[in-house]
CSV table of C-alpha atoms and ligand atoms in Angstrom, one decimal:
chain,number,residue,atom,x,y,z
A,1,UNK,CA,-65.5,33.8,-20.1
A,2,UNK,CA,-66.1,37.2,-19.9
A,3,UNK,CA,-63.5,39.9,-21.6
A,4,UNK,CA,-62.8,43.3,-22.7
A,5,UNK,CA,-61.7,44.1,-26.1
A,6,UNK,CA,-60.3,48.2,-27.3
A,7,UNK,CA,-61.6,47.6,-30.7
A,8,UNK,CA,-60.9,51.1,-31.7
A,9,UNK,CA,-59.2,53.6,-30.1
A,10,UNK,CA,-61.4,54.6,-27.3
A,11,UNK,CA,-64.0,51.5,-27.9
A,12,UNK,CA,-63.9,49.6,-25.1
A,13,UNK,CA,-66.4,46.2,-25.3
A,14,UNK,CA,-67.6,43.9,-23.1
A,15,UNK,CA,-68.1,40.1,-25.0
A,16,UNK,CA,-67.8,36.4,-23.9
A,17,UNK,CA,-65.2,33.9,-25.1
A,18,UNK,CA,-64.3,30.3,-25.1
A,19,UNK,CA,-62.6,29.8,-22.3
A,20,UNK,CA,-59.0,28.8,-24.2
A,21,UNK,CA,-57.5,25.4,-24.0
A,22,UNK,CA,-54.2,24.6,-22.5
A,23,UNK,CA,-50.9,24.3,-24.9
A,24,UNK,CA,-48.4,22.2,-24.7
A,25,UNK,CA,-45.5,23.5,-21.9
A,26,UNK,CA,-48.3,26.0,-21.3
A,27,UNK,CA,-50.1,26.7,-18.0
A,28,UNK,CA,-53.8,27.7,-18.1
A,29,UNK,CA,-54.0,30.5,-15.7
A,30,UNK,CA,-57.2,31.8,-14.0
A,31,UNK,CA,-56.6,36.0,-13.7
A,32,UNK,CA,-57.3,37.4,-11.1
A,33,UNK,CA,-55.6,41.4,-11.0
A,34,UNK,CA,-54.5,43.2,-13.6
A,35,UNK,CA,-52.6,46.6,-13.1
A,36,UNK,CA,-53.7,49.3,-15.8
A,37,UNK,CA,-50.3,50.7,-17.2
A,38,UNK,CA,-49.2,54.0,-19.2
A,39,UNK,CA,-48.9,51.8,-22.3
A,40,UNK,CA,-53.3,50.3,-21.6
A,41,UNK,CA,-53.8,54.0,-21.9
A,42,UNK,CA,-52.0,54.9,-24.7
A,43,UNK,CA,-53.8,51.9,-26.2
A,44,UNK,CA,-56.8,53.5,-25.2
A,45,UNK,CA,-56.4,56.9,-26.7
A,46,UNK,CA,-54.8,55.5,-29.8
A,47,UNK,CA,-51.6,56.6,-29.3
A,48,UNK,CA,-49.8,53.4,-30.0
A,49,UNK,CA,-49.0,53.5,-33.6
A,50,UNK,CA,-48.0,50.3,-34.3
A,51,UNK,CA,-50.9,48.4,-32.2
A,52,UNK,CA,-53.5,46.5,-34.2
A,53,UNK,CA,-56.5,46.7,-33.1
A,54,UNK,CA,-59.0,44.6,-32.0
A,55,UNK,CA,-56.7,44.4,-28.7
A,56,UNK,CA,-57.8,42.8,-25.2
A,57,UNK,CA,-55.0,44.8,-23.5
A,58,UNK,CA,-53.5,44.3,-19.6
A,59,UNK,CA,-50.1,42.8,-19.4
A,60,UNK,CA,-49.4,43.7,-15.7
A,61,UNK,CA,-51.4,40.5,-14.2
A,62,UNK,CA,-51.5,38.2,-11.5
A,63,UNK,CA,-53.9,35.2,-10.9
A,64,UNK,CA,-54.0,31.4,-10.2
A,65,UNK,CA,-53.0,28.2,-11.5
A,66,UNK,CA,-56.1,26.4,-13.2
A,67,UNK,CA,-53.9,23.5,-14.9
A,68,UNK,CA,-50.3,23.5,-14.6
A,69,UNK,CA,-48.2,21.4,-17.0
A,70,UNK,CA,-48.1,17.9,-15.8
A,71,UNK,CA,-44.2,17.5,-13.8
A,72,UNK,CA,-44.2,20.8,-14.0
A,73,UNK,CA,-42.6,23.5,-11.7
A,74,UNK,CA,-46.4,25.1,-11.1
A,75,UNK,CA,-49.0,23.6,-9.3
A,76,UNK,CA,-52.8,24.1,-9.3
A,77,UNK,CA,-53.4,26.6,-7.1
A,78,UNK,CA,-50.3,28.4,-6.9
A,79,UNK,CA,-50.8,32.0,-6.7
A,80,UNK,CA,-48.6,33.5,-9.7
A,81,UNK,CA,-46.9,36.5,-11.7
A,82,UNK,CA,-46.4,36.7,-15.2
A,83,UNK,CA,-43.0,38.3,-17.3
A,84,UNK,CA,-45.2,39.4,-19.5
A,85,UNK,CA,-42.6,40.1,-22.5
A,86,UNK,CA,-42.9,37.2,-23.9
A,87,UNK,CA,-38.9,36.4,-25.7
A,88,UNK,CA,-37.7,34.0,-28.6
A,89,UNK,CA,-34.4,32.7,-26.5
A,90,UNK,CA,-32.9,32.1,-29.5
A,91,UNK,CA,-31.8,36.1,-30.6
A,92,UNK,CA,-28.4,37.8,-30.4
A,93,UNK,CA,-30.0,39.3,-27.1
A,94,UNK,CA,-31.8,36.9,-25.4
A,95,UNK,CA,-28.3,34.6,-26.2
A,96,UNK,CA,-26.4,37.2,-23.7
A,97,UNK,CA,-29.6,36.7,-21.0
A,98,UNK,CA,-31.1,40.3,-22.0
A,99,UNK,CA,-34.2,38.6,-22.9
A,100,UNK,CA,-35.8,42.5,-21.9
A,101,UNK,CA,-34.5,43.8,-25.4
A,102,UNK,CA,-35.2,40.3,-27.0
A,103,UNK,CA,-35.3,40.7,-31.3
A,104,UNK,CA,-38.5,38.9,-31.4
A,105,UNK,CA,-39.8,40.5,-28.4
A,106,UNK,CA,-43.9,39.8,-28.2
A,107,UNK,CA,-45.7,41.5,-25.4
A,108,UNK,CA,-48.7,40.3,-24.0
A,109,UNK,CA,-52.0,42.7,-24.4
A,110,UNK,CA,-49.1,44.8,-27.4
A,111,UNK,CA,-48.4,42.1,-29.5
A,112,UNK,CA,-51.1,39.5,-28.5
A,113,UNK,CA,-54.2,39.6,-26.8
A,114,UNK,CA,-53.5,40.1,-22.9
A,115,UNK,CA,-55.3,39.9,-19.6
A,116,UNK,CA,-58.7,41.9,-19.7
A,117,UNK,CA,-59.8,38.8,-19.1
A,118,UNK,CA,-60.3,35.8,-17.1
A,119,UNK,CA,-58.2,32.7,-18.6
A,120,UNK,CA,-55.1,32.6,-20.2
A,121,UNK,CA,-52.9,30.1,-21.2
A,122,UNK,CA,-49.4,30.8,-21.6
A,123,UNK,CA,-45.5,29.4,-21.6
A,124,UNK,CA,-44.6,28.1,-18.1
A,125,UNK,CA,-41.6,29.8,-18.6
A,126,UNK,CA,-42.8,33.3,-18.1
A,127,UNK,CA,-45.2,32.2,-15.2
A,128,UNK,CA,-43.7,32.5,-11.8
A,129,UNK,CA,-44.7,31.6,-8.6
A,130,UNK,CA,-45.8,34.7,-6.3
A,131,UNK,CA,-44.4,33.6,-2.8
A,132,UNK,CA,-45.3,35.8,0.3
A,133,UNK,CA,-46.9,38.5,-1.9
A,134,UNK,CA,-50.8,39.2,-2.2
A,135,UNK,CA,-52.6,38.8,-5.5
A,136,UNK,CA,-52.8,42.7,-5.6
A,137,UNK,CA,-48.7,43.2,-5.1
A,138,UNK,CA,-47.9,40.6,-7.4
A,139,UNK,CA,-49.6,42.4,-10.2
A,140,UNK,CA,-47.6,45.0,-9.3
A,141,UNK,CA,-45.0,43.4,-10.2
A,142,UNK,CA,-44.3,44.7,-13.7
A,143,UNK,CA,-44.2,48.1,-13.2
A,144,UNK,CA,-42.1,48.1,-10.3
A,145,UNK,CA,-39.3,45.8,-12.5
A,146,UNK,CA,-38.9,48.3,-14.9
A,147,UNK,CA,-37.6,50.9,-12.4
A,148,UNK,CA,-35.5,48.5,-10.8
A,149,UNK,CA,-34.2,47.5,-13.8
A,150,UNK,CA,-33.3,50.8,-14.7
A,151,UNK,CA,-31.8,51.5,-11.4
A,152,UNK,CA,-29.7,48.6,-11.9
A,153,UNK,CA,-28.7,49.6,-15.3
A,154,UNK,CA,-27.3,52.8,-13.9
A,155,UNK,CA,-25.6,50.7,-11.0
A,156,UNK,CA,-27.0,52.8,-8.5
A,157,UNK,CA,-24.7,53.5,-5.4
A,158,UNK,CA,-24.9,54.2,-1.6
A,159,UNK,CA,-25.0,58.1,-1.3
A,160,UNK,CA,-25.0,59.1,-4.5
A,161,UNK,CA,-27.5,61.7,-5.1
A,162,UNK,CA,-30.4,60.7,-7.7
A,163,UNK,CA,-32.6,62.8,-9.9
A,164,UNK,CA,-35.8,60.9,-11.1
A,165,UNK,CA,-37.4,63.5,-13.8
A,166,UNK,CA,-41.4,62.5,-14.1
A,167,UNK,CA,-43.0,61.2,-11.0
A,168,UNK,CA,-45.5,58.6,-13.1
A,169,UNK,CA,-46.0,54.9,-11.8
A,170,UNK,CA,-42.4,54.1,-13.7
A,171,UNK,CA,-40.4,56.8,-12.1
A,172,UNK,CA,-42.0,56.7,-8.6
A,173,UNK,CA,-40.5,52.3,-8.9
A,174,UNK,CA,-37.2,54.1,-10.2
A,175,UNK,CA,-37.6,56.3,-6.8
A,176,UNK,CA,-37.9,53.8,-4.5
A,177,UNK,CA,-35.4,51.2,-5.7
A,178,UNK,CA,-32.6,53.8,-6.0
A,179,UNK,CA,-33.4,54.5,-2.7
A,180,UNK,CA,-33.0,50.8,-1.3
A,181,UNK,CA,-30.0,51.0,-2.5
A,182,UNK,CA,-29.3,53.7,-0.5
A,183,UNK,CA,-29.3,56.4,-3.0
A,184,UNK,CA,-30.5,60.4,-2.0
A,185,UNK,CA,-33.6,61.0,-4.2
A,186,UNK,CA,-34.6,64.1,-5.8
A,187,UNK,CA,-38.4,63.7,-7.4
A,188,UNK,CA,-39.3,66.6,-9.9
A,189,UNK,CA,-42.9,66.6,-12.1
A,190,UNK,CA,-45.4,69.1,-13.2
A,191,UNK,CA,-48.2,68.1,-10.9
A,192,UNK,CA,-47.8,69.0,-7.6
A,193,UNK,CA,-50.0,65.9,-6.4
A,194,UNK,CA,-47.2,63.8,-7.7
A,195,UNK,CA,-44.4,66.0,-6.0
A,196,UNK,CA,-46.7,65.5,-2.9
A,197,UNK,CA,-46.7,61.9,-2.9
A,198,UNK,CA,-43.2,61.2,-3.6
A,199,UNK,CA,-42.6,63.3,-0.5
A,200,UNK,CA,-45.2,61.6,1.3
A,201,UNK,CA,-45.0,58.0,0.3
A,202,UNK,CA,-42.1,56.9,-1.4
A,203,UNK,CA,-39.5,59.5,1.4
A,204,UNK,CA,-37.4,60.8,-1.3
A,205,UNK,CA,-35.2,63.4,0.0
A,206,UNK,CA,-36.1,66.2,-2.3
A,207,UNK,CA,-39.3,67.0,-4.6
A,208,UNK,CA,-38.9,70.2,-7.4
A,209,UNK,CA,-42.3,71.3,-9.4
A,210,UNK,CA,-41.5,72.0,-12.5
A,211,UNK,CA,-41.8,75.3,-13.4
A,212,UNK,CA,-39.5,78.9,-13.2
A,213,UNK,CA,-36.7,78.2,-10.7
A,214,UNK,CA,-36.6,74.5,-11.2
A,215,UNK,CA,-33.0,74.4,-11.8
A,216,UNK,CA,-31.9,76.8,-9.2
A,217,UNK,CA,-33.3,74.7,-6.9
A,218,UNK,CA,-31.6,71.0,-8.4
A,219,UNK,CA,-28.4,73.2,-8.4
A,220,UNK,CA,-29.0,74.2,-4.3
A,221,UNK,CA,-29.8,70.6,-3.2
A,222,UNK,CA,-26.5,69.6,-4.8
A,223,UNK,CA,-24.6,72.0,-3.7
A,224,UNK,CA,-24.2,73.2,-7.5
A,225,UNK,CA,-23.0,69.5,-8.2
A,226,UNK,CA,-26.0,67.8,-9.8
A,227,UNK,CA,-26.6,64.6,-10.1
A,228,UNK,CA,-24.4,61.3,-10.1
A,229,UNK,CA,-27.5,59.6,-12.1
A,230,UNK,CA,-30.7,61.1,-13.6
A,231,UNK,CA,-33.3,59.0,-14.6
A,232,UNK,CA,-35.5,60.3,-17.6
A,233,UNK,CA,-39.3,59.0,-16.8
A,234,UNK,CA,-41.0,61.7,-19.0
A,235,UNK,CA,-42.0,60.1,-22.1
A,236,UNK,CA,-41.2,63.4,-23.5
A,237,UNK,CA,-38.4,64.6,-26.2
A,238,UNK,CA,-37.9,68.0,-24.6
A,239,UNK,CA,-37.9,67.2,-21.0
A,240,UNK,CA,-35.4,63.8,-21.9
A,241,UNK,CA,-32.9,66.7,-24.0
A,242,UNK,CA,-33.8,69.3,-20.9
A,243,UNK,CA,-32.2,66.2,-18.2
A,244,UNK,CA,-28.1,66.1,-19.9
A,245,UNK,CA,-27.9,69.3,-18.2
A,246,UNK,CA,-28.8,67.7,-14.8
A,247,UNK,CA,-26.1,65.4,-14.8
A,248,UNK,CA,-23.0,65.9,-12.6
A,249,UNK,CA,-19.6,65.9,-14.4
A,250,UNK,CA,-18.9,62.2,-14.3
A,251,UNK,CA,-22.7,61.1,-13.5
A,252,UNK,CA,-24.9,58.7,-15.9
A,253,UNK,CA,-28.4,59.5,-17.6
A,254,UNK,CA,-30.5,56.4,-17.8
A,255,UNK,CA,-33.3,56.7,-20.3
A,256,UNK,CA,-36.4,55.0,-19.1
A,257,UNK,CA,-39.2,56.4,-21.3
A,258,UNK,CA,-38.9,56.1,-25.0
A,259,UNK,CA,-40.6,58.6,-27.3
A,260,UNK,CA,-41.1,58.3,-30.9
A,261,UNK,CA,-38.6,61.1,-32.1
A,262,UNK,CA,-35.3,62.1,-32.2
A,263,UNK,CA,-33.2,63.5,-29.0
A,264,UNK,CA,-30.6,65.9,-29.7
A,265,UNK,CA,-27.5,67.0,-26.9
A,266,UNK,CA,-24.8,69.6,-26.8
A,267,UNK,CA,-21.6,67.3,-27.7
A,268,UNK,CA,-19.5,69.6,-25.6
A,269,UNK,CA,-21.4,69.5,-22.5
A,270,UNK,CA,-22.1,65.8,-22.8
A,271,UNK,CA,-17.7,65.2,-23.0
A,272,UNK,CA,-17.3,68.1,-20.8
A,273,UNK,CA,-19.1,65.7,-18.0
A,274,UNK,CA,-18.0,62.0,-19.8
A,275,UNK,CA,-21.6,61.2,-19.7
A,276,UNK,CA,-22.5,57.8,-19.6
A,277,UNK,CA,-25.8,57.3,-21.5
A,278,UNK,CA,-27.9,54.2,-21.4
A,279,UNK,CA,-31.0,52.9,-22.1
A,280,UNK,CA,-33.3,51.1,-20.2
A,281,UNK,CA,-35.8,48.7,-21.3
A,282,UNK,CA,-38.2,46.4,-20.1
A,283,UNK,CA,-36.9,44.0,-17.1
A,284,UNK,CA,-35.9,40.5,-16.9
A,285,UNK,CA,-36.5,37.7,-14.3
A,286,UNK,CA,-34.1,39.1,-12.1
A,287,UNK,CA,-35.4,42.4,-11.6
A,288,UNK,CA,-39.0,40.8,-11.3
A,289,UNK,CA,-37.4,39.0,-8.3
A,290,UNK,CA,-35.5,41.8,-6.8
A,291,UNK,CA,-39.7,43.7,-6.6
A,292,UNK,CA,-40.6,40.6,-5.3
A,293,UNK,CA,-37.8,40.2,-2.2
A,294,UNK,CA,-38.7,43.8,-1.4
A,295,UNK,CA,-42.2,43.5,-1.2
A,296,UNK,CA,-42.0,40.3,0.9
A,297,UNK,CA,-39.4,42.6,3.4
A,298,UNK,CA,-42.6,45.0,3.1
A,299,UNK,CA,-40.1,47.5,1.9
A,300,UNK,CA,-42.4,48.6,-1.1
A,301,UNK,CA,-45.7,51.1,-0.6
A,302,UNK,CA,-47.8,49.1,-2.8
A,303,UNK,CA,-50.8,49.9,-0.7
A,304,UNK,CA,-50.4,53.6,-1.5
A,305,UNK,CA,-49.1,53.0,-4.8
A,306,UNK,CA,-52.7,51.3,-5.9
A,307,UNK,CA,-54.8,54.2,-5.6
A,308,UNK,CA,-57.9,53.3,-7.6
A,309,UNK,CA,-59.6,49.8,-8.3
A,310,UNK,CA,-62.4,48.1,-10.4
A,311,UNK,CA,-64.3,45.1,-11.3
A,312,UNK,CA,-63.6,43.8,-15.3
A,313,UNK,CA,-66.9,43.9,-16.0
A,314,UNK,CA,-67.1,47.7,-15.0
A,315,UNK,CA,-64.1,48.5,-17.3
A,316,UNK,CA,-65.8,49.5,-21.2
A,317,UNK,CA,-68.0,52.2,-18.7
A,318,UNK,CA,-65.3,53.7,-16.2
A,319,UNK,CA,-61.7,52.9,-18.1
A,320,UNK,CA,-62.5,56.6,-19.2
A,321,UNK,CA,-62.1,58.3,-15.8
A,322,UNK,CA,-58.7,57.0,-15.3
A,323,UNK,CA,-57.1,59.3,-17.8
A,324,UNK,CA,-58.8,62.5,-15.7
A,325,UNK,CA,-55.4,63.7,-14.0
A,326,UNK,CA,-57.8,65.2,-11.0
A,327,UNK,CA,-58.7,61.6,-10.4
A,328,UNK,CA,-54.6,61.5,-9.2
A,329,UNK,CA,-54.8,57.8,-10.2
A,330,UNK,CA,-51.1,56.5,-9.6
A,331,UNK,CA,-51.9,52.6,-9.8
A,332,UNK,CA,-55.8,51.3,-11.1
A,333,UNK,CA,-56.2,47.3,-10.4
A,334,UNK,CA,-58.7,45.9,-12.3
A,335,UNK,CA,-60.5,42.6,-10.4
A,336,UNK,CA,-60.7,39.8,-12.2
B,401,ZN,ZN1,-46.9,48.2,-17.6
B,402,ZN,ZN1,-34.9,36.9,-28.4
């Protein structure tokens, strides 16, 4: 079976394998989409420290049931989506159902090889069937959990106005989930193609370019107020230390993005406004289902949202092109 390997950073490779064998209380799934992620492209430049490489990356994957396990809840044939963090059960977190920030945590195409490829076999637990989604949506899955996840973290509330700082794939799913929950948006980003398409696409109410009078205008859509929640999408240590200050007294900062560093606030400022600070990681199953319900109610753009696709075998050559910011790549779906 054909599959792509990064063997070093930025050597991508092109080689067949044996098609794997089914484990026990595994299914043997037949890929057929795989999303490319933030995290494939870190993997890619080499800015994944921890990563060992040889790596066949792509954890954001949906495909078909080749042999389910026998009595099983998956049949052959089933079109399906896979939780691709794979968790022990066992740890002081998954014993509390936060299987997202599991101890043990091992991520498929991170921690073991992933879905630049075309069979896997993996625990039926994590395999779920795709209902009333296409192939395409339901490997869309993944990304759009972890902003609904994060919007449920910060217990997102009708009317309450909500600042999502960096308008990648992760923030745009924060975006629209606050918003289906009723929530007033406010997008801001450096590139202006992504302030264009939150304001096209995803109808948030407001969308700031970064950039001299930035925080004049945050302070005139909120009438000076701010924000009730801010949602820190940046993946960078200034911009995450730059977003207390756009929290309204009483509001919540939810930290999406995670850098490798450490984050420093003004303790006054942060009591001044009782800031409640969380962290968000990952999803779990019932944020993967909460995508799912409002994809099925076609309440999810996924159509705009997947801007660029191509064929595994075309990966090693035109991976490359996807890091080219004029390319305004939001989603790439790699066919199976
Ligand atoms: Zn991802
Ligand atoms: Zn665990």
């Amino acid at each position: 079976m054909l599959t792509v390997i990064c063997e070093t950073p930025g050597t991508l490779r092109a080689e067949q394998r044996e098609r794997p064998v089914r484990g026990e209380g595994e299914v043997l799934l037949r890929v057929k989409r795989v999303g490319v992620c933030g995290t494939d492209l870190h993997i890619f430049t080499g800015n994944q420290p921890f990563l060992q490489y040889p790596r066949v990356m792509g954890h954001e994957l949906s495909g078909v049931i080749e042999e389910p396990v026998p009595g099983g809840r998956l049949a052959k044939g089933d079109v399906a989506y896979v939780m691709p963090y794979l968790s022990c059960g066992t740890c002081v977190a998954c014993r509390q159902g936060k299987t997202n920030c599991c101890v043990n945590i091992q991520v498929l195409g991170v921690h073991r090889d992933g879905a630049f490829t075309e069979y896997l076999s993996l625990p039926e637990a994590f395999v779920h069937k795709a209902e009333g989604v296409t192939l395409d949506q339901a490997a869309m899955v993944e990304f759009l959990a972890i902003g609904a996840h994060a919007v449920r973290r910060g217990n997102v509330q009708p009317g309450q106005r909500v600042l999502v700082v960096g308008a990648g794939p992760i923030g745009m799913a924060a975006m629209i989930f606050a918003r289906l929950r009723g929530a007033e948006v406010t997008a801001i980003d450096g590139r202006q193609d992504r302030v264009d398409f939150c304001r096209r696409e995803l109808g948030v109410t407001h969308a700031v370019t970064l950039g001299e009078g930035d925080v004049d205008q945050l302070s005139k859509v909120t009438n000076g107020e701010f924000f009730d929640q801010v949602f820190d999408a940046t993946g960078n240590a200034k911009a995450i230390e730059r977003g207390f200050g756009f929290v309204a007294h009483g509001g919540t900062y939810v930290l999406i993005s995670v850098v490798r560093d450490t984050i420093t606030f003004s303790d006054p400022e942060f009591h001044k406004r009782e800031t409640t600070l969380l962290g968000s990681r990952n999803a779990t199953t019932e944020d993967f289902e909460t995508v799912i319900a409002a994809m099925r109610e076609g309440k999810v753009p996924t159509a705009a949202l997947n801007t660029h696709r191509m064929a595994l075998a075309d990966v090693p050559a035109d991976f490359q092109q996807l890091l080219d910011p004029a390319r305004g790549v939001v989603k790439a779906i790699v066919e199976v």
